[in-house]
Amino acid sequence: MAKVLVLYYSMYGHVERIAQALAEGARGAGAEAAIKRVAELVPPEVLAKSGAKTDQAAPFADPQELDQYDAVIVGSPTRYGRMAAQMAQFWDQTGGLWARNALVGKVGSAFTSTASQHGGQETTLMAIHTMLLHHGMVLVGLPYAAKGQMRLDEITGGSPYGATTIAGGKGERQPSGNELELARFQGRHVAEIAAKLAATGG
Ligand SMILES: Cc1cc2nc3c(=O)[nH]c(=O)nc-3n(C[C@H](O)[C@H](O)[C@H](O)COP(=O)(O)O)c2cc1C
């Protein structure tokens, strides 16, 4: 059974919801899936003023635990077309893992949320991919076999690089059924590939 970590940062809950769907998908493929988040860097009074969702059930991850998983799926809201500082700061503490090649050959995957439809989802996903490649991870995206990403009858996230959602300028839009289904597909796909790699000792 593959061990999958869905590792996320979410200020307003959109990325958190996609993280849950990814874990559901991974569990559906027989994996053991944990959902954890990274530490907040914004002061509590600023968070309160900005209406942040502070009640998130996921425990905080320790950067040193990443080598315990067969796959790590990394999600961050898009900030100026790249990942949030909270997520980058977490990975900036993984130099020791990098130095001993601890994540080489494990599966890495990415997901994100933007306010606007064309607000930089792919650049964020690929920035996460770059980071995962530096660790020697094997990238898994969201194949077009997940047909929901071709939909044109409604506004939808989802790209071959990973699951996404569109939150709206005030965070008023929640992940749609289609976006959650795409995230479940990605979670299943990651778990299946991680299980195959683990079975071959990869
Ligand atoms: C500093 C900052 C920069 C942002 N940059 C972008 C951006 O480049 N493109 C975009 O569409 N949304 C941008 N947003 C909106 C966030 O992506 C949005 O709040 C997030 O996707 C919601 O996800 P969450 O609920 O998981 O926090 C930005 C938000 C902040 C606070």
XYZ file of C-alpha atoms and ligand atoms in Angstrom:
233
model
C 0.000 0.000 0.000
C 1.424 3.361 -1.032
C 1.839 6.071 1.585
C 0.743 9.444 0.212
C 1.095 12.861 1.840
C -1.123 15.714 0.661
C 0.827 18.747 1.846
C -0.822 22.147 1.504
C -1.050 25.776 2.527
C -4.422 27.509 2.343
C -5.392 30.920 3.661
C -9.112 30.901 2.811
C -9.894 27.186 2.478
C -9.965 26.624 -1.295
C -6.674 24.729 -1.475
C -7.679 22.892 1.721
C -10.843 21.585 0.002
C -8.878 20.407 -3.047
C -6.388 18.705 -0.694
C -9.257 16.725 0.845
C -10.459 15.578 -2.581
C -6.927 14.507 -3.556
C -6.693 12.413 -0.380
C -10.123 10.871 -1.084
C -8.893 9.858 -4.530
C -5.666 8.382 -3.168
C -7.580 6.393 -0.549
C -9.947 5.174 -3.286
C -6.893 3.617 -4.947
C -5.994 1.808 -1.711
C -3.333 4.224 -0.478
C -2.820 5.401 3.052
C -3.212 9.182 2.626
C -2.384 11.838 5.214
C -3.382 15.491 4.826
C -1.021 17.951 6.493
C -0.400 21.684 6.171
C 2.618 23.910 6.502
C 3.178 26.546 9.159
C 1.561 29.983 8.886
C 3.848 33.012 8.632
C 1.201 35.751 8.796
C 0.662 37.284 12.273
C -2.676 36.239 13.905
C -4.052 39.810 13.973
C -3.457 40.193 10.220
C -5.078 36.808 9.583
C -8.155 37.826 11.590
C -8.516 41.098 9.649
C -8.214 39.320 6.310
C -10.946 36.785 7.112
C -8.585 33.833 6.876
C -9.915 30.333 7.597
C -8.021 29.479 10.758
C -10.070 26.363 11.670
C -8.290 23.774 9.549
C -8.222 20.228 10.910
C -4.996 19.146 9.213
C -1.969 18.929 11.527
C 1.251 20.736 10.674
C 3.849 18.710 8.801
C 7.483 18.466 9.810
C 9.829 18.942 6.825
C 11.908 16.009 8.063
C 9.007 13.560 7.716
C 8.788 13.781 3.908
C 10.979 10.721 3.367
C 8.380 8.547 5.120
C 6.032 8.765 2.106
C 6.020 7.194 -1.338
C 4.362 10.290 -2.819
C 3.962 13.937 -1.825
C 1.244 16.069 -3.451
C 1.996 19.753 -2.859
C -0.652 22.482 -2.987
C -0.441 26.226 -2.564
C -2.585 29.209 -3.502
C -1.065 31.234 -6.307
C 0.766 34.364 -5.154
C 1.854 36.601 -8.032
C 2.089 33.572 -10.277
C 4.074 31.396 -7.890
C 3.647 29.433 -4.669
C 3.007 31.104 -1.303
C 5.982 31.944 0.913
C 4.607 29.590 3.565
C 5.097 26.619 1.235
C 8.492 27.816 -0.020
C 9.647 28.335 3.562
C 8.676 24.746 4.415
C 10.696 23.384 1.490
C 13.610 25.684 2.327
C 14.047 23.488 5.413
C 14.575 20.315 3.365
C 18.253 20.800 2.556
C 19.203 17.805 4.694
C 16.785 15.554 2.788
C 18.173 16.898 -0.496
C 21.786 16.291 0.630
C 21.104 12.605 1.307
C 18.895 12.102 -1.789
C 16.049 11.138 0.518
C 13.235 11.964 -1.924
C 14.903 10.709 -5.121
C 12.546 8.407 -7.036
C 9.467 9.268 -4.974
C 6.372 10.629 -6.682
C 5.750 14.394 -6.599
C 2.627 16.181 -7.764
C 1.120 19.673 -7.525
C -2.171 21.587 -7.195
C -3.181 25.221 -6.783
C -5.893 27.869 -6.627
C -6.061 31.344 -8.139
C -8.466 34.245 -7.753
C -8.890 34.724 -11.500
C -9.283 32.240 -14.322
C -5.939 33.116 -15.912
C -4.142 34.245 -12.779
C -1.088 32.019 -13.044
C -2.166 28.466 -12.220
C 0.295 26.816 -14.590
C 3.252 28.936 -13.513
C 2.582 28.046 -9.882
C 2.230 24.355 -10.677
C 5.441 24.396 -12.661
C 7.281 26.293 -9.918
C 6.265 23.486 -7.558
C 7.351 20.950 -10.188
C 10.769 22.613 -10.465
C 11.246 22.302 -6.721
C 10.187 18.646 -6.745
C 12.572 17.901 -9.632
C 15.459 19.370 -7.647
C 14.678 16.677 -5.091
C 14.782 14.028 -7.844
C 11.098 13.252 -7.574
C 9.113 11.666 -10.407
C 6.418 14.110 -11.526
C 2.823 12.999 -11.921
C 0.230 15.391 -13.312
C -3.423 15.146 -14.265
C -3.699 13.313 -17.598
C -6.327 14.226 -20.177
C -7.831 10.820 -19.406
C -9.547 12.960 -16.755
C -12.007 14.306 -19.289
C -13.468 16.976 -17.044
C -10.571 19.315 -17.790
C -11.822 19.624 -21.398
C -15.205 21.024 -20.327
C -16.259 24.270 -21.923
C -19.858 24.347 -20.707
C -18.824 25.844 -17.378
C -15.878 27.731 -15.939
C -13.529 25.159 -14.476
C -10.045 24.666 -13.144
C -7.941 21.609 -13.866
C -4.892 21.338 -16.111
C -2.546 18.566 -17.241
C -0.067 19.910 -14.685
C -2.402 19.353 -11.756
C -5.753 20.018 -10.120
C -6.793 23.625 -9.655
C -9.690 25.777 -8.576
C -10.708 29.386 -9.155
C -11.577 31.185 -5.939
C -12.819 34.531 -7.278
C -11.521 37.975 -6.359
C -13.102 37.842 -2.902
C -12.807 34.078 -2.427
C -16.540 33.834 -3.126
C -16.347 30.811 -5.439
C -15.914 27.346 -3.932
C -14.318 24.365 -5.746
C -16.880 22.979 -8.204
C -17.969 19.357 -8.503
C -15.894 19.048 -11.657
C -12.770 20.457 -9.990
C -13.176 18.112 -7.018
C -13.623 15.136 -9.365
C -10.420 16.112 -11.208
C -8.597 16.322 -7.883
C -9.856 12.844 -6.921
C -8.589 11.560 -10.284
C -5.148 13.032 -9.622
C -5.079 11.545 -6.110
C -5.944 8.096 -7.500
C -3.410 8.438 -10.312
C -0.608 9.456 -7.928
C -1.435 6.583 -5.564
C -1.483 4.015 -8.364
C 1.863 5.119 -9.777
C 3.428 5.357 -6.314
C 2.271 1.806 -5.549
C 3.794 0.519 -8.807
C 7.104 2.255 -8.131
C 7.174 1.017 -4.532
C 6.522 -2.551 -5.743
C 9.587 -2.406 -7.974
C 11.708 -0.938 -5.205
C 11.776 2.403 -7.069
C -0.342 38.418 -1.998
C -1.327 37.712 -2.879
C -0.993 37.477 -4.198
C -1.907 36.841 -5.042
N -1.564 36.618 -6.339
C -2.477 36.079 -7.178
C -2.171 35.862 -8.557
O -1.047 36.067 -9.026
N -3.154 35.396 -9.364
C -4.419 35.115 -8.907
O -5.291 34.738 -9.694
N -4.714 35.246 -7.579
C -3.781 35.716 -6.730
N -4.075 35.841 -5.392
C -5.330 35.278 -4.883
C -5.091 33.882 -4.270
O -4.590 33.011 -5.255
C -6.390 33.333 -3.670
O -6.656 34.071 -2.509
C -6.219 31.849 -3.354
O -6.201 31.102 -4.548
C -7.320 31.303 -2.486
O -6.882 30.038 -2.044
P -6.986 29.661 -0.492
O -8.433 29.844 -0.118
O -6.601 28.223 -0.397
O -6.082 30.542 0.290
C -3.176 36.447 -4.540
C -3.465 36.660 -3.189
C -2.566 37.286 -2.362
C -2.919 37.495 -0.916
